[in-house]
Tab-separated table of C-alpha atoms in Angstrom:
chain	number	residue	atom	x	y	z
A	872	GLY	CA	97.170	142.312	48.963
A	873	ASN	CA	96.355	139.670	46.329
A	874	PRO	CA	93.475	137.518	47.653
A	875	GLN	CA	93.347	134.624	46.584
A	876	GLN	CA	89.410	132.532	45.364
A	877	THR	CA	90.601	128.501	46.132
A	878	LYS	CA	88.683	125.387	45.666
A	879	VAL	CA	89.701	122.675	48.099
A	880	GLU	CA	89.503	119.410	46.071
A	881	ALA	CA	87.902	116.451	47.931
A	882	GLY	CA	90.151	114.864	51.252
A	883	GLU	CA	90.985	115.193	54.860
A	884	PRO	CA	88.037	115.156	56.284
A	885	PHE	CA	87.266	118.933	57.251
A	886	GLY	CA	90.794	119.987	55.694
A	887	ALA	CA	88.620	123.089	53.534
A	888	GLU	CA	87.470	123.887	57.006
A	889	ALA	CA	90.777	123.771	58.800
A	890	LEU	CA	91.809	126.272	56.017
A	891	THR	CA	89.471	128.836	57.014
A	892	TYR	CA	90.221	128.774	60.102
A	893	SER	CA	94.436	129.095	59.020
A	894	LYS	CA	93.427	131.789	56.381
A	895	GLU	CA	90.857	134.131	59.364
A	896	HIS	CA	93.837	133.586	61.840
A	897	PHE	CA	96.963	134.093	60.271
A	898	LEU	CA	96.474	135.325	56.468
A	899	GLN	CA	97.632	139.002	56.026
A	900	ARG	CA	98.590	139.214	59.856
A	901	ASP	CA	101.876	139.418	61.855
A	902	VAL	CA	103.223	135.759	62.782
A	903	PHE	CA	106.518	134.238	63.456
A	904	VAL	CA	108.216	131.506	61.754
A	905	GLU	CA	110.834	129.285	63.808
A	906	VAL	CA	112.661	127.054	61.200
A	907	GLU	CA	113.236	123.664	62.227
A	908	SER	CA	114.641	121.327	59.189
A	909	MET	CA	114.181	120.861	55.874
A	910	ASP	CA	112.556	117.501	53.814
A	911	ARG	CA	113.497	115.841	50.888
A	912	GLY	CA	111.069	117.960	49.145
A	913	GLY	CA	112.676	121.288	50.071
A	914	ASN	CA	109.874	122.108	52.476
A	915	PHE	CA	110.263	123.694	55.317
A	916	ILE	CA	109.156	121.746	58.898
A	917	GLY	CA	108.780	124.592	61.053
A	918	ARG	CA	106.305	126.457	64.442
A	919	LEU	CA	104.066	129.034	63.103
A	920	THR	CA	103.210	131.165	65.733
A	921	THR	CA	100.922	134.540	65.756
A	922	VAL	CA	102.331	137.800	67.531
A	923	ASP	CA	100.066	136.902	71.380
A	924	GLY	CA	102.447	133.657	71.609
A	925	ASN	CA	99.660	131.362	70.037
A	926	SER	CA	100.963	128.466	68.554
A	927	ALA	CA	98.928	127.861	64.764
A	928	SER	CA	99.362	124.132	65.359
A	929	PHE	CA	97.540	124.164	68.944
A	930	MET	CA	95.196	126.609	67.925
A	931	LEU	CA	93.732	124.509	64.925
A	932	VAL	CA	93.870	120.735	67.746
A	933	GLN	CA	91.970	123.072	70.197
A	934	ALA	CA	89.628	124.229	67.648
A	935	GLY	CA	88.880	120.049	66.353
A	936	LEU	CA	90.570	120.493	62.929
A	937	ALA	CA	93.495	118.977	63.209
A	938	LYS	CA	95.027	115.845	64.698
A	939	VAL	CA	98.357	115.245	66.983
A	940	HIS	CA	101.403	114.022	64.773
A	941	GLU	CA	104.010	111.768	65.644
A	942	SER	CA	106.060	114.216	64.838
A	943	ALA	CA	105.094	116.689	67.570
A	944	TYR	CA	106.291	113.933	70.020
A	945	GLY	CA	109.229	116.450	71.711
A	946	ALA	CA	107.422	119.933	71.151
A	947	PRO	CA	107.697	122.352	74.115
A	948	ASN	CA	103.980	122.560	73.613
A	949	TYR	CA	103.244	118.449	73.526
A	950	LYS	CA	101.292	118.040	76.349
A	951	GLN	CA	99.199	120.317	75.770
A	952	LEU	CA	98.650	119.536	71.753
A	953	ILE	CA	97.568	116.275	73.699
A	954	GLU	CA	95.333	117.071	76.063
A	955	ALA	CA	93.778	118.656	73.257
A	956	GLU	CA	93.850	116.879	71.281
A	957	GLU	CA	91.836	114.720	73.984
A	958	LYS	CA	88.941	117.376	75.038
A	959	CYS	CA	87.965	117.428	71.264
A	960	ARG	CA	87.712	113.420	71.110
A	961	LYS	CA	85.528	112.958	74.052
A	962	GLU	CA	83.006	115.732	73.096
A	963	ARG	CA	83.160	114.875	69.448
A	964	ILE	CA	84.392	118.215	68.136
A	965	GLY	CA	85.444	118.469	64.413
A	966	VAL	CA	87.518	115.223	62.777
A	967	TRP	CA	86.988	113.328	65.391
A	968	THR	CA	82.684	113.828	64.852
A	969	ASN	CA	82.864	109.715	63.845
A	970	TYR	CA	85.071	108.996	66.013
A	971	GLU	CA	84.789	105.228	67.674
A	972	GLU	CA	85.968	104.290	70.807
A	973	PRO	CA	88.659	101.167	70.562
A	974	THR	CA	87.166	98.361	72.035
A	975	ALA	CA	88.834	95.342	74.059
A	976	LYS	CA	90.484	93.822	71.670
A	977	ASP	CA	92.013	96.540	69.906
A	978	GLU	CA	93.027	97.151	73.673
A	979	GLU	CA	94.969	94.069	74.109
A	980	GLU	CA	96.442	94.436	70.619
A	981	ASN	CA	98.142	97.307	71.642
A	982	GLU	CA	99.300	96.284	75.096
A	983	THR	CA	102.673	95.109	73.543
A	984	GLU	CA	103.636	97.916	71.934
A	985	ASN	CA	105.999	100.952	73.682
A	986	VAL	CA	104.304	104.404	74.210
A	987	PRO	CA	106.338	106.811	74.793
A	988	GLU	CA	105.702	108.742	78.378
A	989	VAL	CA	105.355	112.106	78.373
A	990	GLU	CA	107.892	114.098	80.061
A	991	GLU	CA	107.204	117.264	82.165
A	992	PRO	CA	109.260	120.051	80.565
A	993	VAL	CA	111.186	121.884	82.260
A	994	LEU	CA	110.867	125.575	83.233
A	995	GLY	CA	111.201	127.436	80.500
A	996	ALA	CA	112.577	125.309	77.787
A	997	GLY	CA	111.471	125.883	74.740
A	998	VAL	CA	110.338	128.695	74.978
A	999	ILE	CA	110.212	131.111	72.643
A	1000	ASN	CA	112.449	134.333	72.241
A	1001	PHE	CA	111.568	136.319	69.171
A	1002	ASN	CA	113.882	139.090	70.522
A	1003	ASP	CA	116.517	136.621	69.319
A	1004	SER	CA	118.389	137.425	65.997
A	1005	ARG	CA	117.674	134.544	64.076
A	1006	PHE	CA	114.011	135.256	63.922
A	1007	ARG	CA	112.215	138.011	61.840
A	1008	ARG	CA	108.896	139.121	61.224
A	1009	VAL	CA	107.124	138.067	58.513
A	1010	VAL	CA	103.442	138.520	56.771
A	1011	VAL	CA	101.550	135.535	55.581
A	1012	THR	CA	100.161	136.429	51.966
A	1013	TYR	CA	98.684	133.515	51.074
A	1014	VAL	CA	98.041	130.146	52.385
A	1015	THR	CA	97.099	127.128	49.297
A	1016	PRO	CA	95.210	123.639	50.376
A	1017	GLU	CA	98.224	122.272	51.882
A	1018	LEU	CA	98.151	124.243	54.480
A	1019	LYS	CA	102.365	125.512	52.721
A	1020	VAL	CA	102.405	128.991	53.898
A	1021	TYR	CA	103.505	131.597	52.197
A	1022	VAL	CA	104.508	135.123	53.291
A	1023	GLN	CA	106.476	138.306	52.407
A	1024	TYR	CA	109.837	140.627	55.614
A	1025	ALA	CA	107.447	142.595	56.946
A	1026	GLU	CA	111.135	145.106	56.303
A	1027	GLN	CA	109.873	144.167	52.561
A	1028	GLY	CA	106.122	144.659	52.774
A	1029	ALA	CA	106.222	148.621	52.596
A	1030	LYS	CA	108.173	148.260	49.120
A	1031	VAL	CA	106.202	146.054	47.356
A	1032	GLU	CA	103.277	147.255	47.723
A	1033	GLN	CA	104.850	150.880	46.978
A	1034	LEU	CA	105.862	148.615	43.618
A	1035	GLN	CA	102.252	147.916	43.104
A	1036	THR	CA	101.147	151.761	43.716
A	1037	ASP	CA	103.730	152.151	41.130
A	1038	LEU	CA	102.891	149.468	38.783
A	1039	ARG	CA	98.856	150.543	39.734
A	1040	GLU	CA	100.018	154.211	38.733
A	1041	ILE	CA	101.894	153.719	34.626
A	1042	PHE	CA	99.244	151.228	33.604
A	1043	SER	CA	96.791	153.370	34.416
A	1044	GLN	CA	98.616	156.746	32.707
A	1045	THR	CA	99.149	154.159	30.357
A	1046	LYS	CA	97.139	151.416	28.892
A	1047	PRO	CA	98.571	148.217	29.236
A	1048	VAL	CA	98.779	145.853	25.772
A	1049	GLY	CA	97.292	142.616	25.964
A	1050	GLY	CA	98.150	139.471	23.690
A	1051	HIS	CA	101.668	139.203	24.631
A	1052	SER	CA	103.013	135.986	24.218
A	1053	PRO	CA	104.831	134.430	27.122
A	1054	LYS	CA	107.431	132.419	26.877
A	1055	LYS	CA	109.038	130.150	30.106
A	1056	GLY	CA	110.360	131.680	32.675
A	1057	GLU	CA	110.015	134.816	31.462
A	1058	LEU	CA	108.994	137.556	33.619
A	1059	LEU	CA	105.631	140.080	33.540
A	1060	ALA	CA	102.928	141.837	34.314
A	1061	ALA	CA	98.890	139.956	34.885
A	1062	ARG	CA	96.197	140.539	36.092
A	1063	PHE	CA	94.872	138.612	38.793
A	1064	THR	CA	91.220	137.223	38.447
A	1065	ALA	CA	89.830	138.110	41.680
A	1066	ASP	CA	90.232	142.240	41.704
A	1067	ASN	CA	91.134	142.032	37.996
A	1068	GLU	CA	94.722	144.615	39.050
A	1069	TRP	CA	98.482	144.076	37.813
A	1070	TYR	CA	100.933	141.974	39.690
A	1071	ARG	CA	104.491	140.593	39.103
A	1072	ALA	CA	104.204	137.438	37.864
A	1073	ARG	CA	106.081	134.458	36.346
A	1074	VAL	CA	105.354	131.724	33.703
A	1075	GLU	CA	105.782	128.686	34.908
A	1076	LYS	CA	103.651	126.987	32.172
A	1077	ILE	CA	102.646	127.096	28.744
A	1078	GLU	CA	99.727	124.927	27.194
A	1079	GLY	CA	97.956	124.198	24.161
A	1080	ASN	CA	95.153	126.910	23.577
A	1081	ASN	CA	96.849	129.615	25.005
A	1082	ARG	CA	96.742	128.315	28.618
A	1083	ILE	CA	99.025	129.804	30.850
A	1084	SER	CA	99.695	128.965	34.539
A	1085	VAL	CA	101.765	132.264	36.204
A	1086	TYR	CA	103.214	132.178	39.864
A	1087	PHE	CA	103.033	135.544	41.933
A	1088	ILE	CA	106.437	136.246	42.866
A	1089	ASP	CA	105.149	138.687	44.991
A	1090	TYR	CA	102.334	136.918	47.449
A	1091	GLY	CA	102.670	133.260	45.962
A	1092	ASN	CA	99.583	132.271	44.587
A	1093	ARG	CA	99.188	130.336	41.394
A	1094	GLU	CA	96.511	131.267	39.042
A	1095	LEU	CA	96.042	129.664	35.199
A	1096	ILE	CA	95.514	132.471	32.647
A	1097	THR	CA	93.445	131.618	29.072
A	1098	ASP	CA	93.084	135.304	27.839
A	1099	LEU	CA	96.329	136.982	26.651
A	1100	SER	CA	95.124	139.780	26.786
A	1101	ARG	CA	95.136	139.469	30.119
A	1102	LEU	CA	99.731	139.483	29.845
A	1103	THR	CA	101.563	141.994	29.490
A	1104	GLN	CA	105.452	142.708	29.532
A	1105	LEU	CA	106.178	144.804	33.063
A	1106	PRO	CA	107.403	148.544	32.976
A	1107	PRO	CA	111.336	149.023	33.310
A	1108	GLY	CA	112.255	149.178	36.538
A	1109	MET	CA	109.758	146.585	37.727
A	1110	TYR	CA	111.818	142.937	37.404
A	1111	PHE	CA	113.846	143.700	40.600
A	1112	SER	CA	113.591	140.913	42.487
A	1113	HIS	CA	113.649	141.762	46.702
């Protein structure tokens, strides 16, 4: 794997804890991803479920590390999400630590709002059939601070691992020549800081003072490299995509 040491900027309360929780439970593990739609930014919207059938969103809400978004209304597990959120709110867990109950005035102002009733789900409705041909088994390779999840198709995992083995073997026999002057968009080999190993990467941005932003194409994480000795050309046969 290609672990990433992530510095989480100040943001949502318990954001760092939610990221750590997600890495511990979903990173480098078999999961199921059901894509329902795509937003204007090209990001997939859907559900992530563990092989045990546990919903990632429910696990985060239950741990007090997330709140139920209005877009979840109508989801098969909406009632369970609301119940888990209510429990955390009452017990002041996680994101609800500093929660204050609404005053009588607040309740009066909300009386005119229409709150949709939660319908009891029909037995069997929304049950995910993971044997459906629309699903493909994947492995989570990286989770960003914004909780964007990168995955590999499970059937390609062995191919990627073999590629890494071949790359390291080649570089152990023939020392890579560092100091390569990269071009934007170029596919090359970059040495990852966390484990000092070589991985396939694509150059995303080149700035002054040899500031090279690379994207590790087989794992989904990124790194800013300032030492050109940590960049070199890929050996022949390593340029194919998967």
